[in-house]
mmCIF file of C-alpha atoms in Angstrom:
data_model
loop_
_atom_site.group_PDB
_atom_site.id
_atom_site.type_symbol
_atom_site.label_atom_id
_atom_site.label_comp_id
_atom_site.label_asym_id
_atom_site.label_seq_id
_atom_site.Cartn_x
_atom_site.Cartn_y
_atom_site.Cartn_z
ATOM 1 C CA MET A 1 59.498 126.393 35.054
ATOM 2 C CA THR A 2 56.575 128.642 33.357
ATOM 3 C CA LEU A 3 54.829 127.314 30.342
ATOM 4 C CA PHE A 4 55.197 130.317 28.215
ATOM 5 C CA ARG A 5 58.587 131.616 26.513
ATOM 6 C CA HIS A 6 57.578 135.130 27.607
ATOM 7 C CA PRO A 7 55.252 136.058 30.155
ATOM 8 C CA ARG A 8 53.769 138.815 28.361
ATOM 9 C CA ASP A 9 52.064 136.216 26.160
ATOM 10 C CA ARG A 10 49.717 134.974 28.950
ATOM 11 C CA ILE A 11 47.015 137.347 28.579
ATOM 12 C CA PRO A 12 46.684 137.265 24.637
ATOM 13 C CA VAL A 13 46.485 133.401 25.029
ATOM 14 C CA LEU A 14 43.809 133.617 27.284
ATOM 15 C CA LEU A 15 41.977 135.982 25.199
ATOM 16 C CA PHE A 16 42.463 133.828 22.166
ATOM 17 C CA PHE A 17 41.057 130.806 23.890
ATOM 18 C CA THR A 18 38.154 132.579 25.239
ATOM 19 C CA ALA A 19 37.283 133.809 22.094
ATOM 20 C CA PHE A 20 37.456 130.362 20.535
ATOM 21 C CA ALA A 21 35.239 129.362 23.441
ATOM 22 C CA LEU A 22 32.638 131.855 22.436
ATOM 23 C CA ASP A 23 32.938 130.679 18.741
ATOM 24 C CA LEU A 24 32.242 126.945 20.160
ATOM 25 C CA THR A 25 29.270 128.396 22.094
ATOM 26 C CA VAL A 26 27.486 130.146 19.120
ATOM 27 C CA TYR A 27 28.428 127.198 16.834
ATOM 28 C CA PHE A 28 26.606 124.572 19.366
ATOM 29 C CA THR A 29 23.578 126.705 20.563
ATOM 30 C CA ALA A 30 22.780 128.962 17.607
ATOM 31 C CA ARG A 31 19.403 128.076 16.460
ATOM 32 C CA SER A 32 18.381 131.396 14.609
ATOM 33 C CA TRP A 33 19.646 131.724 10.960
ATOM 34 C CA TRP A 34 20.466 135.371 11.531
ATOM 35 C CA LEU A 35 22.716 134.636 14.731
ATOM 36 C CA PRO A 36 25.705 133.214 13.182
ATOM 37 C CA ILE A 37 25.870 135.773 10.411
ATOM 38 C CA LEU A 38 25.684 138.386 13.172
ATOM 39 C CA TRP A 39 28.589 136.775 14.985
ATOM 40 C CA LEU A 40 30.842 136.718 11.720
ATOM 41 C CA ALA A 41 30.084 140.651 11.008
ATOM 42 C CA LEU A 42 30.925 141.457 15.002
ATOM 43 C CA TRP A 43 34.076 139.231 14.860
ATOM 44 C CA VAL A 44 35.734 140.229 11.559
ATOM 45 C CA ILE A 45 37.946 143.221 12.840
ATOM 46 C CA PRO A 46 38.801 141.487 16.092
ATOM 47 C CA LYS A 47 39.750 138.299 14.341
ATOM 48 C CA GLY A 48 41.936 140.392 11.786
ATOM 49 C CA TRP A 49 43.810 141.365 15.085
ATOM 50 C CA ILE A 50 44.143 137.846 16.288
ATOM 51 C CA CYS A 51 45.885 137.171 12.790
ATOM 52 C CA ALA A 52 48.697 139.652 14.184
ATOM 53 C CA TRP A 53 48.992 137.485 16.876
ATOM 54 C CA ASN A 54 49.216 134.232 15.152
ATOM 55 C CA HIS A 55 51.984 135.975 12.984
ATOM 56 C CA HIS A 56 53.998 136.871 16.194
ATOM 57 C CA HIS A 57 53.463 133.290 17.060
ATOM 58 C CA GLN A 58 54.885 131.855 14.062
ATOM 59 C CA HIS A 59 58.077 133.943 14.782
ATOM 60 C CA VAL A 60 58.434 133.441 18.304
ATOM 61 C CA SER A 61 56.328 130.400 19.713
ATOM 62 C CA MET A 62 54.427 131.513 22.710
ATOM 63 C CA PHE A 63 54.846 128.040 24.612
ATOM 64 C CA ARG A 64 58.108 126.213 25.388
ATOM 65 C CA HIS A 65 56.879 122.759 24.361
ATOM 66 C CA ALA A 66 55.265 121.702 21.322
ATOM 67 C CA LEU A 67 51.942 120.064 22.535
ATOM 68 C CA PRO A 68 50.478 123.524 23.851
ATOM 69 C CA ASN A 69 51.783 125.178 20.598
ATOM 70 C CA ARG A 70 49.796 122.611 18.340
ATOM 71 C CA LEU A 71 46.790 123.154 20.378
ATOM 72 C CA LEU A 72 47.211 127.004 19.911
ATOM 73 C CA GLU A 73 47.716 126.640 16.293
ATOM 74 C CA ILE A 74 44.474 124.617 16.050
ATOM 75 C CA VAL A 75 42.629 127.526 17.554
ATOM 76 C CA PHE A 76 44.556 129.985 15.495
ATOM 77 C CA GLY A 77 43.893 127.991 12.473
ATOM 78 C CA PHE A 78 40.111 128.546 13.094
ATOM 79 C CA GLN A 79 40.205 132.079 13.829
ATOM 80 C CA THR A 80 42.804 133.165 11.227
ATOM 81 C CA GLY A 81 42.770 130.677 8.219
ATOM 82 C CA ALA A 82 46.470 129.956 8.646
ATOM 83 C CA THR A 83 47.057 126.493 9.911
ATOM 84 C CA SER A 84 49.887 125.346 11.747
ATOM 85 C CA HIS A 85 53.308 126.181 10.396
ATOM 86 C CA GLY A 86 51.358 127.425 6.885
ATOM 87 C CA TRP A 87 52.478 130.936 7.754
ATOM 88 C CA PHE A 88 55.947 130.031 9.196
ATOM 89 C CA LEU A 89 56.681 128.572 5.869
ATOM 90 C CA HIS A 90 55.332 131.208 3.412
ATOM 91 C CA HIS A 91 55.960 134.420 5.943
ATOM 92 C CA VAL A 92 58.942 133.376 7.925
ATOM 93 C CA LEU A 93 60.968 131.211 5.808
ATOM 94 C CA GLY A 94 59.670 132.919 2.532
ATOM 95 C CA HIS A 95 58.667 136.628 2.550
ATOM 96 C CA HIS A 96 60.965 137.611 5.368
ATOM 97 C CA ARG A 97 64.003 136.185 3.383
ATOM 98 C CA ASN A 98 63.012 137.273 -0.037
ATOM 99 C CA TYR A 99 60.851 140.533 0.564
ATOM 100 C CA LEU A 100 63.761 142.951 -0.820
ATOM 101 C CA ASP A 101 63.555 140.894 -4.188
ATOM 102 C CA GLN A 102 60.228 141.097 -6.088
ATOM 103 C CA GLU A 103 61.111 138.201 -8.145
ATOM 104 C CA LYS A 104 61.283 135.970 -5.233
ATOM 105 C CA ASP A 105 59.074 137.378 -2.639
ATOM 106 C CA GLU A 106 56.102 134.922 -1.643
ATOM 107 C CA ALA A 107 54.256 138.094 -1.120
ATOM 108 C CA ARG A 108 55.152 140.262 -4.055
ATOM 109 C CA TRP A 109 53.577 143.106 -4.934
ATOM 110 C CA LYS A 110 55.026 143.487 -8.289
ATOM 111 C CA ARG A 111 53.541 141.927 -11.531
ATOM 112 C CA ARG A 112 55.919 139.935 -13.745
ATOM 113 C CA ASP A 113 56.359 143.149 -15.978
ATOM 114 C CA GLY A 114 57.760 145.022 -12.718
ATOM 115 C CA THR A 115 54.610 147.196 -12.180
ATOM 116 C CA ALA A 116 52.869 147.551 -8.975
ATOM 117 C CA MET A 117 49.770 145.366 -8.158
ATOM 118 C CA GLY A 118 46.672 147.158 -6.903
ATOM 119 C CA GLU A 119 45.348 146.495 -3.461
ATOM 120 C CA GLN A 120 42.722 144.084 -4.131
ATOM 121 C CA GLU A 121 44.646 142.339 -7.187
ATOM 122 C CA PHE A 122 47.452 141.653 -4.669
ATOM 123 C CA SER A 123 45.428 140.361 -1.752
ATOM 124 C CA ILE A 124 43.287 138.108 -4.217
ATOM 125 C CA ILE A 125 46.035 136.496 -5.735
ATOM 126 C CA THR A 126 48.282 136.244 -2.733
ATOM 127 C CA THR A 127 45.386 134.614 -0.871
ATOM 128 C CA LEU A 128 44.663 132.190 -3.525
ATOM 129 C CA THR A 129 48.380 131.582 -3.744
ATOM 130 C CA ALA A 130 49.123 131.243 0.091
ATOM 131 C CA TYR A 131 48.964 127.629 0.847
ATOM 132 C CA PRO A 132 50.718 126.628 -2.704
ATOM 133 C CA ARG A 133 53.560 128.606 -2.066
ATOM 134 C CA ALA A 134 53.709 127.409 1.743
ATOM 135 C CA PHE A 135 53.920 124.121 0.026
ATOM 136 C CA SER A 136 56.395 124.889 -2.301
ATOM 137 C CA VAL A 137 58.680 126.582 0.525
ATOM 138 C CA GLY A 138 58.160 123.529 2.533
ATOM 139 C CA ARG A 139 59.834 121.038 0.468
ATOM 140 C CA GLU A 140 63.151 122.894 1.220
ATOM 141 C CA HIS A 141 62.281 122.440 4.943
ATOM 142 C CA PRO A 142 61.233 118.912 5.711
ATOM 143 C CA ARG A 143 60.722 118.978 9.535
ATOM 144 C CA ALA A 144 58.474 121.973 9.330
ATOM 145 C CA PHE A 145 57.085 120.571 6.069
ATOM 146 C CA ARG A 146 55.892 117.459 8.095
ATOM 147 C CA ILE A 147 54.205 119.499 10.852
ATOM 148 C CA PHE A 148 52.428 121.588 8.450
ATOM 149 C CA LEU A 149 50.962 118.756 6.455
ATOM 150 C CA GLY A 150 50.035 116.714 9.613
ATOM 151 C CA MET A 151 48.622 119.620 11.441
ATOM 152 C CA GLY A 152 46.873 120.727 8.006
ATOM 153 C CA ALA A 153 45.105 117.367 7.714
ATOM 154 C CA LEU A 154 44.078 117.351 11.284
ATOM 155 C CA GLN A 155 42.696 121.047 10.825
ATOM 156 C CA VAL A 156 40.788 119.938 7.875
ATOM 157 C CA ALA A 157 39.170 116.964 9.707
ATOM 158 C CA LEU A 158 38.307 118.738 12.438
ATOM 159 C CA LEU A 159 36.565 121.193 10.399
ATOM 160 C CA GLY A 160 34.735 118.427 8.742
ATOM 161 C CA LEU A 161 33.654 117.056 11.751
ATOM 162 C CA LEU A 162 32.069 120.480 12.504
ATOM 163 C CA PHE A 163 30.101 120.312 8.995
ATOM 164 C CA TRP A 164 29.034 116.998 9.609
ATOM 165 C CA HIS A 165 27.400 118.253 13.078
ATOM 166 C CA ASP A 166 25.917 121.526 11.642
ATOM 167 C CA TRP A 167 27.107 122.538 8.108
ATOM 168 C CA TYR A 168 25.092 125.899 8.363
ATOM 169 C CA ASN A 169 26.882 127.102 11.699
ATOM 170 C CA ALA A 170 30.081 125.863 10.650
ATOM 171 C CA LEU A 171 30.176 127.583 7.603
ATOM 172 C CA TRP A 172 29.392 131.075 9.328
ATOM 173 C CA VAL A 173 31.062 130.560 12.511
ATOM 174 C CA PHE A 174 34.251 129.116 10.920
ATOM 175 C CA LEU A 175 34.925 128.398 7.376
ATOM 176 C CA LEU A 176 33.817 132.184 6.159
ATOM 177 C CA PRO A 177 35.691 133.975 9.017
ATOM 178 C CA MET A 178 38.559 131.779 8.374
ATOM 179 C CA CYS A 179 38.642 132.734 4.793
ATOM 180 C CA VAL A 180 38.199 136.487 5.506
ATOM 181 C CA SER A 181 40.770 136.427 8.074
ATOM 182 C CA LEU A 182 43.257 134.834 5.741
ATOM 183 C CA TYR A 183 42.466 137.609 3.162
ATOM 184 C CA VAL A 184 42.826 140.458 5.971
ATOM 185 C CA THR A 185 46.231 138.920 6.862
ATOM 186 C CA VAL A 186 47.430 139.075 3.078
ATOM 187 C CA TRP A 187 46.107 142.630 3.054
ATOM 188 C CA ALA A 188 47.709 143.940 5.905
ATOM 189 C CA THR A 189 51.144 142.925 4.086
ATOM 190 C CA TYR A 190 50.230 145.125 1.136
ATOM 191 C CA PHE A 191 49.417 147.814 3.554
ATOM 192 C CA HIS A 192 52.911 147.198 4.880
ATOM 193 C CA HIS A 193 55.275 146.978 1.693
ATOM 194 C CA ALA A 194 53.367 147.746 -1.534
ATOM 195 C CA GLY A 195 55.561 150.329 -3.601
ATOM 196 C CA LEU A 196 58.660 150.166 -1.494
ATOM 197 C CA ASP A 197 61.399 148.966 -3.893
ATOM 198 C CA ALA A 198 64.291 149.048 -1.578
ATOM 199 C CA ALA A 199 67.529 147.423 -0.576
ATOM 200 C CA GLU A 200 67.580 148.295 3.058
ATOM 201 C CA HIS A 201 65.187 147.273 5.758
ATOM 202 C CA THR A 202 64.805 150.795 6.876
ATOM 203 C CA HIS A 203 63.348 151.974 3.558
ATOM 204 C CA ALA A 204 61.255 148.715 2.868
ATOM 205 C CA SER A 205 58.260 148.942 5.081
ATOM 206 C CA TYR A 206 55.804 151.277 6.266
ATOM 207 C CA ASN A 207 55.202 151.940 10.102
ATOM 208 C CA ILE A 208 52.217 152.712 12.455
ATOM 209 C CA VAL A 209 52.903 154.039 15.513
ATOM 210 C CA HIS A 210 49.431 154.410 16.623
ATOM 211 C CA ARG A 211 49.201 153.288 20.553
ATOM 212 C CA GLY A 212 45.918 151.704 20.105
ATOM 213 C CA TYR A 213 46.732 149.926 16.870
ATOM 214 C CA ASN A 214 49.711 148.706 18.146
ATOM 215 C CA LEU A 215 48.237 147.326 21.678
ATOM 216 C CA VAL A 216 45.850 145.085 19.603
ATOM 217 C CA THR A 217 48.232 143.868 17.093
ATOM 218 C CA GLY A 218 51.195 143.302 19.405
ATOM 219 C CA ASN A 219 53.162 146.233 18.121
ATOM 220 C CA LEU A 220 52.996 145.300 14.518
ATOM 221 C CA GLY A 221 53.242 148.777 13.357
ATOM 222 C CA TYR A 222 56.940 148.902 14.097
ATOM 223 C CA HIS A 223 57.421 146.819 10.860
ATOM 224 C CA THR A 224 60.767 147.968 9.968
ATOM 225 C CA ALA A 225 61.873 146.693 13.427
ATOM 226 C CA HIS A 226 60.222 143.576 12.800
ATOM 227 C CA HIS A 227 61.804 142.920 9.488
ATOM 228 C CA ALA A 228 65.190 143.939 10.851
ATOM 229 C CA ARG A 229 64.808 141.487 13.590
ATOM 230 C CA HIS A 230 62.280 139.112 12.798
ATOM 231 C CA GLY A 231 63.205 136.886 15.798
ATOM 232 C CA LEU A 232 62.566 139.442 18.166
ATOM 233 C CA HIS A 233 59.628 139.068 20.537
ATOM 234 C CA TRP A 234 56.850 141.583 19.930
ATOM 235 C CA SER A 235 57.113 143.277 23.089
ATOM 236 C CA GLN A 236 60.674 144.209 22.392
ATOM 237 C CA LEU A 237 59.971 146.018 18.982
ATOM 238 C CA PRO A 238 59.123 149.523 20.213
ATOM 239 C CA ALA A 239 62.743 149.785 21.760
ATOM 240 C CA LEU A 240 64.507 148.542 18.742
ATOM 241 C CA HIS A 241 62.102 150.922 16.696
ATOM 242 C CA ALA A 242 63.426 153.842 18.772
ATOM 243 C CA GLN A 243 67.009 152.652 17.774
ATOM 244 C CA LEU A 244 66.227 152.364 14.052
ATOM 245 C CA SER A 245 63.705 155.626 13.674
ATOM 246 C CA ARG A 246 66.424 158.010 12.837
ATOM 247 C CA ASP A 247 66.992 155.882 9.466
ATOM 248 C CA ILE A 248 63.523 155.366 8.809
ATOM 249 C CA PRO A 249 62.304 158.096 6.386
ATOM 250 C CA VAL A 250 59.215 160.300 7.458
ATOM 251 C CA THR A 251 57.476 159.360 4.526
ATOM 252 C CA LEU A 252 57.205 155.785 5.846
ATOM 253 C CA TYR A 253 54.656 156.078 8.429
ATOM 254 C CA ARG A 254 51.219 155.572 7.966
ATOM 255 C CA GLN A 255 47.582 156.111 9.332
ATOM 256 C CA PRO A 256 46.261 152.909 10.959
ATOM 257 C CA GLY A 257 43.122 151.125 9.568
ATOM 258 C CA ILE A 258 39.238 150.994 10.745
ATOM 259 C CA PRO A 259 38.330 151.718 13.837
ATOM 260 C CA PHE A 260 41.672 153.489 14.750
ATOM 261 C CA VAL A 261 41.605 156.013 12.111
ATOM 262 C CA TRP A 262 38.278 157.285 13.194
ATOM 263 C CA SER A 263 40.212 158.352 16.373
ATOM 264 C CA GLY A 264 41.689 161.415 14.593
ATOM 265 C CA ALA A 265 45.213 162.283 14.132
ATOM 266 C CA GLU A 266 48.234 160.003 14.151
ATOM 267 C CA ALA A 267 50.230 159.572 17.232
ATOM 268 C CA GLN A 268 53.425 161.504 17.205
ATOM 269 C CA ILE A 269 55.511 159.670 14.382
ATOM 270 C CA GLU A 270 58.810 160.055 15.591
ATOM 271 C CA LEU A 271 59.051 158.864 19.026
ATOM 272 C CA SER A 272 62.054 159.759 21.397
ATOM 273 C CA PRO A 273 63.811 157.105 23.331
ATOM 274 C CA GLY A 274 62.181 158.504 26.336
ATOM 275 C CA GLU A 275 58.902 158.223 24.868
ATOM 276 C CA VAL A 276 59.692 154.499 23.642
ATOM 277 C CA GLU A 277 60.911 153.180 26.994
ATOM 278 C CA PRO A 278 57.391 152.903 28.658
ATOM 279 C CA LEU A 279 56.330 151.186 25.590
ATOM 280 C CA ALA A 280 58.949 148.848 25.958
ATOM 281 C CA ARG A 281 58.633 147.941 29.338
#
């Protein structure tokens, strides 16, 4: 029996562990003050993409067994700032259940007075409250909460060991990228939902169908499909989007961010089933 739930996760997981090995190499070998800073700058965008895959893992775990999943979540924790089951509690059991209700949504983009937050306001507030809100949701889900607390303590202990060994490299190679990546993850939520006060899935998310963007984010751009069936594996989202596309308003398609916006025009926004089928395969 294969170790993976879905064979398509093999290459992404290999890339995540390779990226983590590179982080460790820089951490243990860098002797110049500027190299860890340069490393952070070079990996800001790629680690933002890894955040999308951590998100997918929180919905559909990549391994069949707990031990390799927990090991992967430690790696994800150092790369994205979202520790094991933290995003599962905040995002899967919180945001996905409540995102149509801005009074309950754990990633709510409305202020208490009903007006919409600005992009930076939302991103800062939601980043700072991410773990408290995950903690709040966790009290209603004891099993996941225990894993969240235990793995969180382990993550902090490992980060503490890294700081004890070399605080400067630990700061630039691990802690600051963790903070930046968590912020990027939150910002992406704003990008997908802010301003859409809707009662139906097909009207509550923006979509990005740029092929390059979806290649590196695991089809995160098919966000309506993701919210319609959040337990669906990332590789199956284009096919579901094709089924839902006739009900998605044309105004709910967006350009991707940097660097894909530099490549020019958006890919065709309404994909026919014939165009989506190869992506689904």
